[in-house]
PDB file of C-alpha atoms in Angstrom:
ATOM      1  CA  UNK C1174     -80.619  69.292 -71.843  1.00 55.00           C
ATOM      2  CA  UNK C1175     -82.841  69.412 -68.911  1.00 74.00           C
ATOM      3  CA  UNK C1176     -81.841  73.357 -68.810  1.00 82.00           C
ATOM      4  CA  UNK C1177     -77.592  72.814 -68.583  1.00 86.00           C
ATOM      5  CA  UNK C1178     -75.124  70.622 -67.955  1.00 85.00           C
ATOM      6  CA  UNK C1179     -71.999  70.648 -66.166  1.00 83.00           C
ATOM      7  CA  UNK C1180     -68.674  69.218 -66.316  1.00 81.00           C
ATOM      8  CA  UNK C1181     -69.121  66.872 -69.541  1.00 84.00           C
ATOM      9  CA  UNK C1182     -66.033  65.267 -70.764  1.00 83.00           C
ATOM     10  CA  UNK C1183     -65.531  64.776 -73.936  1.00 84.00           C
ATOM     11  CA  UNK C1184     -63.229  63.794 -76.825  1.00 84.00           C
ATOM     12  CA  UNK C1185     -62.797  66.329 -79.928  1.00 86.00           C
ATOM     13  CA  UNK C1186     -61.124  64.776 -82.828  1.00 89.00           C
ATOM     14  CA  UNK C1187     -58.902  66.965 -84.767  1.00 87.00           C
ATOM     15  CA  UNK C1188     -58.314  67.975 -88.104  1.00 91.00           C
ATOM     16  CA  UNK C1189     -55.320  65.041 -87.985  1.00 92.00           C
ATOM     17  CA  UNK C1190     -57.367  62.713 -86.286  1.00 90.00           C
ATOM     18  CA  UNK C1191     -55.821  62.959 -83.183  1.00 88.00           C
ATOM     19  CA  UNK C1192     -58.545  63.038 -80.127  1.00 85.00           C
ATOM     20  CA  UNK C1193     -58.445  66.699 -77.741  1.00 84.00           C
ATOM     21  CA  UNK C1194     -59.600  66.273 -74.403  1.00 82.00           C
ATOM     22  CA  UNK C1195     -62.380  68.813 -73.519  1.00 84.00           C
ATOM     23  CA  UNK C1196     -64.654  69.687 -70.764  1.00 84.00           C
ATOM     24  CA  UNK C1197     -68.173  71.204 -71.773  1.00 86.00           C
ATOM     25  CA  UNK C1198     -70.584  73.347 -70.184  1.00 88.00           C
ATOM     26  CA  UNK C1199     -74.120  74.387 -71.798  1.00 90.00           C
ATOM     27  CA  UNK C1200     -76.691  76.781 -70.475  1.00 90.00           C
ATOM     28  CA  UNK C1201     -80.329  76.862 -72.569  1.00 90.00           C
ATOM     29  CA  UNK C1202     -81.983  79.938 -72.512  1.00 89.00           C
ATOM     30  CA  UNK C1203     -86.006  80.422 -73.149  1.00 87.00           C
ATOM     31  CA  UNK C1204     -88.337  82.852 -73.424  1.00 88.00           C
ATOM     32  CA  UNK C1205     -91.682  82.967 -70.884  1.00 86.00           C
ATOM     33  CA  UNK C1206     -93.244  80.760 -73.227  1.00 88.00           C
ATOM     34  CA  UNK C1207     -90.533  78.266 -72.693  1.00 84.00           C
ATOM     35  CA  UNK C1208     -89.119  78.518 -76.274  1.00 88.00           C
ATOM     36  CA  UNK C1209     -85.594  77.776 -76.736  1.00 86.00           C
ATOM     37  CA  UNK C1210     -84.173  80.775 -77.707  1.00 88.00           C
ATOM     38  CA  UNK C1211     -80.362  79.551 -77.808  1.00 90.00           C
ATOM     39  CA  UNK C1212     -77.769  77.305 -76.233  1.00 89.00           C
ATOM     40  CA  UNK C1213     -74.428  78.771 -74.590  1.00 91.00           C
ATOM     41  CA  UNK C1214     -71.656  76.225 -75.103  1.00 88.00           C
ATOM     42  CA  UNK C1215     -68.052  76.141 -73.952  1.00 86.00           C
ATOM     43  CA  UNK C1216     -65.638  74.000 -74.341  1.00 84.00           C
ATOM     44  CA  UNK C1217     -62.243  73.874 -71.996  1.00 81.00           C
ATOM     45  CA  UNK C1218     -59.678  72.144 -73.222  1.00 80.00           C
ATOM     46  CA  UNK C1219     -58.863  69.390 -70.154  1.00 74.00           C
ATOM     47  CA  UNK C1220     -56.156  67.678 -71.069  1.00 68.00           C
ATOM     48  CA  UNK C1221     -54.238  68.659 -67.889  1.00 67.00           C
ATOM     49  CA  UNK C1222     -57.589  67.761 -65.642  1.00 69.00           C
ATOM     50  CA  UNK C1223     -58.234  64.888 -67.013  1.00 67.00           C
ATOM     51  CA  UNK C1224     -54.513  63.719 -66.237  1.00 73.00           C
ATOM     52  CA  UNK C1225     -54.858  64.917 -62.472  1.00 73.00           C
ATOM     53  CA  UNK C1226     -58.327  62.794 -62.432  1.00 75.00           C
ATOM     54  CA  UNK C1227     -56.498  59.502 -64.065  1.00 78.00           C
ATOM     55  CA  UNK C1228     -53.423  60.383 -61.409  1.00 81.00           C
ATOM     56  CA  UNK C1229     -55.760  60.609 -58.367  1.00 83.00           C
ATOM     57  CA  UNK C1230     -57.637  57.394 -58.892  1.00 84.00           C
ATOM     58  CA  UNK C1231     -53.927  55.991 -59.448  1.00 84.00           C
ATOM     59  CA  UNK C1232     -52.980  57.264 -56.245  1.00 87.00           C
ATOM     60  CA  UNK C1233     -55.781  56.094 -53.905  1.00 87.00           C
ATOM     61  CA  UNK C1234     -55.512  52.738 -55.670  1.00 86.00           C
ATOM     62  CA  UNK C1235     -52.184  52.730 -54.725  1.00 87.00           C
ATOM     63  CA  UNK C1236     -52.605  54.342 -51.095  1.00 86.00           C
ATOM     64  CA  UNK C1237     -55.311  51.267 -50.945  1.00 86.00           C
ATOM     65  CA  UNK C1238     -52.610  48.684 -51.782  1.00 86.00           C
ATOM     66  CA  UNK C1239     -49.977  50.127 -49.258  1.00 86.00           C
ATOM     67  CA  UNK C1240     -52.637  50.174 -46.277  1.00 85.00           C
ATOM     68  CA  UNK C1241     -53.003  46.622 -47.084  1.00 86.00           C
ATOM     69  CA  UNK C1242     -49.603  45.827 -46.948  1.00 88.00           C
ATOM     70  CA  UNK C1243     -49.169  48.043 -44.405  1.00 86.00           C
ATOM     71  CA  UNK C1244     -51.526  45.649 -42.303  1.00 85.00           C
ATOM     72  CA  UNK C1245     -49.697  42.641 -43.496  1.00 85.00           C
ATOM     73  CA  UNK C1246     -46.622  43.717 -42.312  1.00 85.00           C
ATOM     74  CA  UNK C1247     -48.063  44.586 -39.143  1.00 83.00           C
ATOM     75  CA  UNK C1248     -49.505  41.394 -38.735  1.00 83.00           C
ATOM     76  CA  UNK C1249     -46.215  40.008 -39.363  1.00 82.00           C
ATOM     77  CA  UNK C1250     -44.208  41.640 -37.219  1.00 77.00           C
ATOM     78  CA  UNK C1251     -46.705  40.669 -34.373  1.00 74.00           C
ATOM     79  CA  UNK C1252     -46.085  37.100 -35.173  1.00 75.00           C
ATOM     80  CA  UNK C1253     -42.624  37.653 -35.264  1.00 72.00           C
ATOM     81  CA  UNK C1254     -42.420  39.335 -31.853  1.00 67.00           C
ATOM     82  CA  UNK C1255     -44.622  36.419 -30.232  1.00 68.00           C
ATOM     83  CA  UNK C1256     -41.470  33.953 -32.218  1.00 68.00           C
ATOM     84  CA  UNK C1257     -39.142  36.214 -30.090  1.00 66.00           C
ATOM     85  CA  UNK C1258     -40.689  35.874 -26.883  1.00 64.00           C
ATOM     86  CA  UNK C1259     -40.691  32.148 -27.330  1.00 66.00           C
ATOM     87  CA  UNK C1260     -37.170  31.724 -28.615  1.00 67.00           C
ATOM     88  CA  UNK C1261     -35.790  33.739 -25.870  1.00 65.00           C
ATOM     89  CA  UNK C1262     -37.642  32.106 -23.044  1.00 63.00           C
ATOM     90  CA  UNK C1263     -36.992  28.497 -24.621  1.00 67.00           C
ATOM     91  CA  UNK C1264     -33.039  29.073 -24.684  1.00 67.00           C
ATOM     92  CA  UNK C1265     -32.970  30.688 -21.084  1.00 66.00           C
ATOM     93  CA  UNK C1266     -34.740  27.162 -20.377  1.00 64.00           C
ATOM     94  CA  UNK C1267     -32.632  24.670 -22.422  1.00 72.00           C
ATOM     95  CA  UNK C1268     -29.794  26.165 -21.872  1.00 74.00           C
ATOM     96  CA  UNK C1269     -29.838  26.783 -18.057  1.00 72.00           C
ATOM     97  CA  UNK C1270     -31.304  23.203 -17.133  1.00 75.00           C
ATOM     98  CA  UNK C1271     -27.988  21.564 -18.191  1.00 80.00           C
ATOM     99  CA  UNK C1272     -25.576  24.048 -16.491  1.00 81.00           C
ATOM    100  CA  UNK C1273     -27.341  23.227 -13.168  1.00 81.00           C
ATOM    101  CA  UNK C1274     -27.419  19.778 -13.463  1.00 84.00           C
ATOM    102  CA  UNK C1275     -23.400  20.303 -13.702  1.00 85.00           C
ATOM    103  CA  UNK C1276     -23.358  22.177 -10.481  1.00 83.00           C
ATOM    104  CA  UNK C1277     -25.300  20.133  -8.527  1.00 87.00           C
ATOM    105  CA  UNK C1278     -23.359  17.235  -9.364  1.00 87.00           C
ATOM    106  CA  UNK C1279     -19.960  19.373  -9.214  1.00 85.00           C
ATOM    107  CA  UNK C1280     -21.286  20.415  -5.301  1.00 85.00           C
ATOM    108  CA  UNK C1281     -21.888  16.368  -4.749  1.00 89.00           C
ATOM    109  CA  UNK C1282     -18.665  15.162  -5.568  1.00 88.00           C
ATOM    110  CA  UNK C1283     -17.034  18.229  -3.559  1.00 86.00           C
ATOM    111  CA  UNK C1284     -18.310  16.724  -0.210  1.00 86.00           C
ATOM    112  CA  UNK C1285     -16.812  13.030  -1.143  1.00 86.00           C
ATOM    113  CA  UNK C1286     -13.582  14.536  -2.649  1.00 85.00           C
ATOM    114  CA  UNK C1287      -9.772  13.109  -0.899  1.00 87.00           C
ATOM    115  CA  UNK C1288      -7.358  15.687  -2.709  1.00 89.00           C
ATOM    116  CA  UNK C1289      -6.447  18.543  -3.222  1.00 88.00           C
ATOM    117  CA  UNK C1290      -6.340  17.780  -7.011  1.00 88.00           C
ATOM    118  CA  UNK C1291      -9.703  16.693  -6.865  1.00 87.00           C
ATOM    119  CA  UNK C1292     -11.259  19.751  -5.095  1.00 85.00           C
ATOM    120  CA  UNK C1293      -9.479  21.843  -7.807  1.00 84.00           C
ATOM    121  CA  UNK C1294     -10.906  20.249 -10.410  1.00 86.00           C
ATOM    122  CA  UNK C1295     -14.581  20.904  -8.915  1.00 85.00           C
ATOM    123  CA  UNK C1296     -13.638  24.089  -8.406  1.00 81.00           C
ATOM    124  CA  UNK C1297     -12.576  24.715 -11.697  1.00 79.00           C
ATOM    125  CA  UNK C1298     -16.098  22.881 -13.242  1.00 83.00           C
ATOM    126  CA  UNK C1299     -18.009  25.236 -10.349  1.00 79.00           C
ATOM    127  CA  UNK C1300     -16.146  28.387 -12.174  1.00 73.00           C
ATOM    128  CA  UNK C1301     -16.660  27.436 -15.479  1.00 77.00           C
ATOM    129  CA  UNK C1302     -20.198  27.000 -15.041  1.00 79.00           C
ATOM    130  CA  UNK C1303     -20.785  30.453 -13.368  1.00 74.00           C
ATOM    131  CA  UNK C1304     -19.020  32.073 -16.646  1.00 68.00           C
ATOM    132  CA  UNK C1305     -21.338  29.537 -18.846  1.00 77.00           C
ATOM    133  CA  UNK C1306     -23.986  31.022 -16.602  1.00 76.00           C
ATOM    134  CA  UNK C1307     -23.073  34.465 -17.523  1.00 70.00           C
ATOM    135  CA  UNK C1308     -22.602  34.322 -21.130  1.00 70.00           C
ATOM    136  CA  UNK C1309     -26.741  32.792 -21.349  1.00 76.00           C
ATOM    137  CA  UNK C1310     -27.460  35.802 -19.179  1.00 74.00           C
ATOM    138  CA  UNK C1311     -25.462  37.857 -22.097  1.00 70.00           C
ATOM    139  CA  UNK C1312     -26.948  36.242 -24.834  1.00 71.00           C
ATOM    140  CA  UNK C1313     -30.221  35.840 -23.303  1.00 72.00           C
ATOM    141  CA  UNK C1314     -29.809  39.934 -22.957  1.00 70.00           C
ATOM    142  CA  UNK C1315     -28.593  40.645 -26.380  1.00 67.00           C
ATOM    143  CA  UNK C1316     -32.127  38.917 -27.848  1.00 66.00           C
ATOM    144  CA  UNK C1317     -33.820  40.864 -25.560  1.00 63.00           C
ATOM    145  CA  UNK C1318     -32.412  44.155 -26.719  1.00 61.00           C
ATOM    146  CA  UNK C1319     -31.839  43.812 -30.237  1.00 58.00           C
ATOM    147  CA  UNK C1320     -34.719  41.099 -31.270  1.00 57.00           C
ATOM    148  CA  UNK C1321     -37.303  41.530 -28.709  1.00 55.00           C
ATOM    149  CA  UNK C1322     -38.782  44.830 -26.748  1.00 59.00           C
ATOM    150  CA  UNK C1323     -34.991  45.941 -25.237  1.00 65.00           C
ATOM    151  CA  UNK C1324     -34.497  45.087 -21.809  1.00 74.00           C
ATOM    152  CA  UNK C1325     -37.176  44.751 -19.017  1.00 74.00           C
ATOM    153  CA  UNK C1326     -36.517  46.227 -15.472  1.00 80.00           C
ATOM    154  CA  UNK C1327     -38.211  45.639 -11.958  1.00 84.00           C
ATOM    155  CA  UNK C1328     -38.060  49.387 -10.397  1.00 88.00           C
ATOM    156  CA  UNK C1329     -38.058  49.516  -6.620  1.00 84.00           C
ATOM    157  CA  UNK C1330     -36.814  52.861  -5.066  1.00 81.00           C
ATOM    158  CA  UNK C1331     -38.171  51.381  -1.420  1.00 84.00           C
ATOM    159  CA  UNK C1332     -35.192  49.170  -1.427  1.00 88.00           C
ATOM    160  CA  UNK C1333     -31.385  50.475  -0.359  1.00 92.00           C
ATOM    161  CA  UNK C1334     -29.375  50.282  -3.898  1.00 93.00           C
ATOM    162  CA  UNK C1335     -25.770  50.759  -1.998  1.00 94.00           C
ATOM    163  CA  UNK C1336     -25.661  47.261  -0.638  1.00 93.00           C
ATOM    164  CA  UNK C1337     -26.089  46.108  -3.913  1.00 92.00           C
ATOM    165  CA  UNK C1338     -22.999  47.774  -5.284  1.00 94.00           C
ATOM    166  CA  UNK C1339     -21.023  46.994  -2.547  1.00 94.00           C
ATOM    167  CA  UNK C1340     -21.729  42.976  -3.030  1.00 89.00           C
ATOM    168  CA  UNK C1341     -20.707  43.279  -6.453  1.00 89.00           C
ATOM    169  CA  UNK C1342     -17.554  44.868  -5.633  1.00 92.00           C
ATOM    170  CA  UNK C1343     -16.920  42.416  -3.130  1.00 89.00           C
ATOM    171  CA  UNK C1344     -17.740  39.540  -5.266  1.00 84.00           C
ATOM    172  CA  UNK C1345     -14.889  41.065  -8.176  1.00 86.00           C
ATOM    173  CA  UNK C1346     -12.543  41.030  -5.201  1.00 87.00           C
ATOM    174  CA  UNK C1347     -12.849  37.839  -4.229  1.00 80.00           C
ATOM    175  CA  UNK C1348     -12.686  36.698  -7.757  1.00 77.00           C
ATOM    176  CA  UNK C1349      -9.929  38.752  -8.819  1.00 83.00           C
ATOM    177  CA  UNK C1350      -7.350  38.341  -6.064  1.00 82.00           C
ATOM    178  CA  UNK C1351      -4.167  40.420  -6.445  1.00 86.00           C
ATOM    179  CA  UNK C1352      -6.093  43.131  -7.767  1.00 92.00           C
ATOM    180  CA  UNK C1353      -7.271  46.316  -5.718  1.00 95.00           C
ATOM    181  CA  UNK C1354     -10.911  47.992  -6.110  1.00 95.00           C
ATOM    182  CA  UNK C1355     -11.370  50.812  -4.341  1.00 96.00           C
ATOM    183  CA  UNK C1356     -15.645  51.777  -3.542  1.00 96.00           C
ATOM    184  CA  UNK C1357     -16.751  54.776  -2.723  1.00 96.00           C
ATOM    185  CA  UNK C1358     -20.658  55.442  -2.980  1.00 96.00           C
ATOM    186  CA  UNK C1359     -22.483  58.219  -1.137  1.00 95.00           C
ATOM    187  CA  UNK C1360     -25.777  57.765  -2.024  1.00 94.00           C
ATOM    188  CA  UNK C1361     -28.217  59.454   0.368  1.00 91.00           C
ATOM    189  CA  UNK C1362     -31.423  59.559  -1.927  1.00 91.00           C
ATOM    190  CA  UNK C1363     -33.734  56.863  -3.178  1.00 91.00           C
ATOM    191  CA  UNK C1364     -32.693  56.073  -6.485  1.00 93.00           C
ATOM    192  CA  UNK C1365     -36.124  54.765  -8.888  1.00 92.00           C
ATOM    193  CA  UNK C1366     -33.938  51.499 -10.571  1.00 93.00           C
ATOM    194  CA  UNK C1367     -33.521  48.163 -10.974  1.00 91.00           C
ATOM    195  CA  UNK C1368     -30.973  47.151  -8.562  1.00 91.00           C
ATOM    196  CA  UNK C1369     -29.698  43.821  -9.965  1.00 87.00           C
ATOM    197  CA  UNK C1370     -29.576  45.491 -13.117  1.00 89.00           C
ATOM    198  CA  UNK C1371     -27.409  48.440 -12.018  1.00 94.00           C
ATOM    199  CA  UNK C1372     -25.392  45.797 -10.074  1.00 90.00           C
ATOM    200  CA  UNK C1373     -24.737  43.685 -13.791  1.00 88.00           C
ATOM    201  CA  UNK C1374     -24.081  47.013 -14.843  1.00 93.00           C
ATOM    202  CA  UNK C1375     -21.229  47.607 -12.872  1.00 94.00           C
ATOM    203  CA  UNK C1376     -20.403  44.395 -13.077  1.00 89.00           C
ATOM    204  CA  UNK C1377     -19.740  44.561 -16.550  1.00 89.00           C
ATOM    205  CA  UNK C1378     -17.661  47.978 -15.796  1.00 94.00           C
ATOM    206  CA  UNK C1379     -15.748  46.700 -13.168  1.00 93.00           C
ATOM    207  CA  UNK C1380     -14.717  42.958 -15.101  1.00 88.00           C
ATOM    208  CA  UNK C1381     -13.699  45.633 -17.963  1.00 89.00           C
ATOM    209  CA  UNK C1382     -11.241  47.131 -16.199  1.00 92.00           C
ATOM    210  CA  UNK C1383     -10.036  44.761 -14.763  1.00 91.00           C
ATOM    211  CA  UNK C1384      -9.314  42.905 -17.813  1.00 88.00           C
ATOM    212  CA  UNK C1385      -8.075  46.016 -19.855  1.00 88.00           C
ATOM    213  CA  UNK C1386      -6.469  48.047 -16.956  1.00 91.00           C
ATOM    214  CA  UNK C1387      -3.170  48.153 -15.420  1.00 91.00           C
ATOM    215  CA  UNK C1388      -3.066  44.929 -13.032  1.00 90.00           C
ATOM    216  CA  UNK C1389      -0.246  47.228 -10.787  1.00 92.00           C
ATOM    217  CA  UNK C1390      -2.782  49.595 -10.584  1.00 93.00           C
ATOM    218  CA  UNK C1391      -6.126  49.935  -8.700  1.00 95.00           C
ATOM    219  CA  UNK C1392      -9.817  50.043 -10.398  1.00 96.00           C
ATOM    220  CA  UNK C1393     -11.956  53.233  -8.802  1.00 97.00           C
ATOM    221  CA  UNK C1394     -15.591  52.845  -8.363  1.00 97.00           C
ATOM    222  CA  UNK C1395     -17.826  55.804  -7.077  1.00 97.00           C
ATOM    223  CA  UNK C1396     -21.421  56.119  -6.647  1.00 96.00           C
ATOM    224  CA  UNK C1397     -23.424  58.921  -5.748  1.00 96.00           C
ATOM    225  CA  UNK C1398     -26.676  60.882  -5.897  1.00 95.00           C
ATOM    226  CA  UNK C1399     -26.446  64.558  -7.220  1.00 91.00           C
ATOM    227  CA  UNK C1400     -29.467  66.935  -7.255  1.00 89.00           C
ATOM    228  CA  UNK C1401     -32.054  65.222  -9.763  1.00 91.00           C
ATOM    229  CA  UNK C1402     -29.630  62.345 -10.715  1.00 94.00           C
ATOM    230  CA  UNK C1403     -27.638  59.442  -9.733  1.00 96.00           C
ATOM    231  CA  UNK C1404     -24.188  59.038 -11.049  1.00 97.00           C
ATOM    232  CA  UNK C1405     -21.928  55.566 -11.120  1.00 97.00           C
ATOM    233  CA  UNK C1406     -18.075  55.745 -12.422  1.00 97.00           C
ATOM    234  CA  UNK C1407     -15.461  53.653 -12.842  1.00 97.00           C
ATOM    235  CA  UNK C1408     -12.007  54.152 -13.958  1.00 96.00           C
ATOM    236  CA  UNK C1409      -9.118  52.506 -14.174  1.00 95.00           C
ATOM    237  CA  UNK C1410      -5.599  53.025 -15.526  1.00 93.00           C
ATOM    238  CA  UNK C1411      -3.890  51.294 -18.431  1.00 88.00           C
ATOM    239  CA  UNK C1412      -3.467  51.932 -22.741  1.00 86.00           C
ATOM    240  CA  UNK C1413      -6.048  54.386 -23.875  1.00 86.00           C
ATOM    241  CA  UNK C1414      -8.641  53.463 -25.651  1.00 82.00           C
ATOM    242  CA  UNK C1415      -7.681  54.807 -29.445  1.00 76.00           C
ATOM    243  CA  UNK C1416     -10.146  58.015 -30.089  1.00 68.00           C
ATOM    244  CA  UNK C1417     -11.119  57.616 -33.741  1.00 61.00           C
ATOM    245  CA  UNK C1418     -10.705  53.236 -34.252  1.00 58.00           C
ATOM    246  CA  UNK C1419     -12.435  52.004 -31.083  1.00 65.00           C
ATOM    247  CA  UNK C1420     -14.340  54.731 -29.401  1.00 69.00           C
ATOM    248  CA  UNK C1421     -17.687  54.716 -32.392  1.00 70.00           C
ATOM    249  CA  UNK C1422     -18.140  50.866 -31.500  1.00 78.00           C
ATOM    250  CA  UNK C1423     -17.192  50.620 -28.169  1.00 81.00           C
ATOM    251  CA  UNK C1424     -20.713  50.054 -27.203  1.00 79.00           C
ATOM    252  CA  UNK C1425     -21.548  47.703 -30.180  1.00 78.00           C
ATOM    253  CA  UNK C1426     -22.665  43.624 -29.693  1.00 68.00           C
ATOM    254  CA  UNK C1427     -19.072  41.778 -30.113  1.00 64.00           C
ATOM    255  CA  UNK C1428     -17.099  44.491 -30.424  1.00 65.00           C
ATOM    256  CA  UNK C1429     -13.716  43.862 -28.547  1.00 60.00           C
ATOM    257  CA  UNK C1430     -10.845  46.035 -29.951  1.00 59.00           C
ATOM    258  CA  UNK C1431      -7.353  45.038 -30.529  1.00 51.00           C
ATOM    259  CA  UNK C1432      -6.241  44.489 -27.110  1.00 47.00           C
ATOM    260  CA  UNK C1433      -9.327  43.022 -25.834  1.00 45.00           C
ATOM    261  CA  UNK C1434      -9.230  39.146 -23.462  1.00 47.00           C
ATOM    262  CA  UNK C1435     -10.946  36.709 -25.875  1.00 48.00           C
ATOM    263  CA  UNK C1436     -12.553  34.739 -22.950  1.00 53.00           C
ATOM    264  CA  UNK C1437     -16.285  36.920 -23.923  1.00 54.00           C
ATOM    265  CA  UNK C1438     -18.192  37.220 -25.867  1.00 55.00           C
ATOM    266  CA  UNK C1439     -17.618  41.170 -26.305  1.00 68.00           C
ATOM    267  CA  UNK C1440     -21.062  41.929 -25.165  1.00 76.00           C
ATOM    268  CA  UNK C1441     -20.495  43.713 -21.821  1.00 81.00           C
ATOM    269  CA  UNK C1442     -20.462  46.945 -22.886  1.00 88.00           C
ATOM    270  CA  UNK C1443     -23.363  46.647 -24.673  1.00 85.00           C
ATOM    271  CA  UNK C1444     -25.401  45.239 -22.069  1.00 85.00           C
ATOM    272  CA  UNK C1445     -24.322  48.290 -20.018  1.00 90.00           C
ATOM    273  CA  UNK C1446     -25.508  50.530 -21.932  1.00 90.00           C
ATOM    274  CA  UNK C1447     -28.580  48.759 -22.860  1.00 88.00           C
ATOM    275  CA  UNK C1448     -29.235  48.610 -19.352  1.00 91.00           C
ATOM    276  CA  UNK C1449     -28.572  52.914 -18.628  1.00 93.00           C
ATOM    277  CA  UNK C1450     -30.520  53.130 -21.676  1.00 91.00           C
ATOM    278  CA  UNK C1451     -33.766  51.086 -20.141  1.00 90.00           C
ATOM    279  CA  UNK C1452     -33.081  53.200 -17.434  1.00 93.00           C
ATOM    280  CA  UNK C1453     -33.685  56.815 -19.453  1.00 93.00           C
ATOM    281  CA  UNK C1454     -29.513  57.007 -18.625  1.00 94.00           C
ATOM    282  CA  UNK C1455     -26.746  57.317 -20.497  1.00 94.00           C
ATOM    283  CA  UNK C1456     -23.066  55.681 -20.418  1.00 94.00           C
ATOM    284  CA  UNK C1457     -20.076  57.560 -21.956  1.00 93.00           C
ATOM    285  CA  UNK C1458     -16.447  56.906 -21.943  1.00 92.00           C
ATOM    286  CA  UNK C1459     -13.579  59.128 -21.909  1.00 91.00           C
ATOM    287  CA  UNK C1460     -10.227  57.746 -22.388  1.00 90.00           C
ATOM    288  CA  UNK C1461      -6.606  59.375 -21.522  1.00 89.00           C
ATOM    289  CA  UNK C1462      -2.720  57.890 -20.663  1.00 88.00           C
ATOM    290  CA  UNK C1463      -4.080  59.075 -17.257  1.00 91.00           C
ATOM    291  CA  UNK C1464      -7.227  57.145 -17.185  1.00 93.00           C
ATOM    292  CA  UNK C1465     -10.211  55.752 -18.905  1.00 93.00           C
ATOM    293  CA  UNK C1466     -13.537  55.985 -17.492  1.00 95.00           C
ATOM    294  CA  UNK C1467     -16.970  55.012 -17.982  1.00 95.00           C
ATOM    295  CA  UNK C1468     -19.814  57.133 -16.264  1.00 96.00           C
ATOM    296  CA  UNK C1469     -23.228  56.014 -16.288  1.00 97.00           C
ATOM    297  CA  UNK C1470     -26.121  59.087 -15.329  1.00 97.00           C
ATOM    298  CA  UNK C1471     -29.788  58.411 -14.825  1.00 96.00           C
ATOM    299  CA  UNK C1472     -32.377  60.318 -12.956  1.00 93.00           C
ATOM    300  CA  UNK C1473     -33.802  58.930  -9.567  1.00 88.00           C
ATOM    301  CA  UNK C1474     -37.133  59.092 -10.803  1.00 78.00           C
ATOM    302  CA  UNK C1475     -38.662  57.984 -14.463  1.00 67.00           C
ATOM    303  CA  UNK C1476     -39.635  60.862 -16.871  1.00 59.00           C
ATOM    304  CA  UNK C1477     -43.260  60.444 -16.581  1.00 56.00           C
ATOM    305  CA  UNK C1478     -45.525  59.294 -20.113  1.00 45.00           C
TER     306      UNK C1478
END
């Protein structure tokens, strides 16, 4: 006895011979000649406690097991984003080598070429392999933003961001003769961006619509910064965009609609607003018989960490 004990477990058989769970406590009480006088014992009946006891060592086994897959999977999905990294940079790579092999040789046979059927032809190969160009660039994009860490910018704010806009504009023109874009940016501010990312933005926003648009009718582009922010629309007129079918997915990989030009991959959109999101922006859409237009919103400086 030692004087007490505490906490005992122990199994009392009953009268039917099935075992009761008890706890037992016993005190020992003796005289000042140290003579046992009696024992105090009580018994608690611990079924309940014993099952909490049997549950907790359950648990942290289990809690054990999950940290250790928990680690696993970690582990795994650092491998995984190392795969990423290498896929993405090994298809920019094999994919772009080829296309500039074509334009080099396209730009050769240009300066030797007689007829006017023959400088069509390169000019047709030259256009075909700036779209090819463009759809890597989208697809290289897409890994980026769905398989890999989103999509990377290069902030400068020391550089202009107007001149930027303005080439792209100019570079839809010229591509898209026939067609009128009217620019208009006011932007008096530094704006904290990545400029040829905000120019493939509106690149994207602009080649929309003009492909979905009204071709009697202009595309509007305005710029501007606006207090805290900086704010790029563009609108255009032409069939809404129908509210409850399209408007949810608009912004989703490979979504195109019903009306949509089959030449892309559908991945413009989603790009752009990949690219507002990198940027701590946002692009909406609203869509009416009188126009549809995409706004993108960011603030000229990053929301510090």
């Amino acid at each position: 006895m030692q004087g007490s004990f505490e906490e005992f477990a122990i199994d009392v058989i009953k009268a039917n011979g099935q075992p009761l769970q008890m706890i037992a406590n016993a005190k020992e009480r003796r005289d000042a000649q140290d003579k046992s006088l009696s024992i105090s014992l009580a018994l608690i009946r611990a079924t309940d406690r014993r099952r909490y006891e049997q549950e907790l060592l359950g648990t942290r086994e289990l809690a054990k097991a999950a940290g250790q897959i928990a680690e696993e999977r970690l582990q795994r999905e650092h491998e995984a984003h190392e795969l990423r990294e290498q896929f993405i940079a090994v298809l920019g790579h094999d994919l772009r080598n080829p296309l500039a092999s074509i334009s080099a040789g396209a730009r050769i046979l240009d300066r030797t070429a007689q007829t006017e059927k023959e400088h069509q032809v390169i000019a047709m190969m030259q256009t075909t392999v700036m779209r090819m160009a463009g759809l890597i660039d989208d697809v290289l994009d897409l890994a980026r933003g769905r398989l890999g860490g989103g999509i990377g910018l290069n902030r400068d704010q020391g550089k202009p961001l107007e001149p930027v806009l303005v080439g792209v504009v100019d570079e839809l023109r010229l591509a898209s003769p026939g067609r009128v874009i009217h620019a208009d940016f006011k932007i008096d501010r530094p704006v904290n961006c990545d400029r040829s990312r905000l120019g493939q933005l509106l690149s994207n926003l602009v080649g929309n619509a003009l492909t979905h648009g009204a071709s009697s009718k202009p595309v509007f582009v305005h710029g501007e910064t606006r207090g805290e922010s900086f704010e790029l629309w563009v609108s255009n007129v032409g069939q809404p965009i129908p509210e409850a079918a399209a408007m949810e997915k608009l912004f989703e990989p490979f979504f195109r609609g019903n009306h949509a030009s089959r030449q892309g991959l559908g991945l413009g959109l989603y790009i752009a607003s990949q690219i507002a999101k990198a940027h701590g922006g946002a692009l909406t859409v609203s869509s009416t018989t009188d126009e549809t237009r995409f706004t993108f919103t960011m603030p000229l400086l990053p929301a510090e960490s």
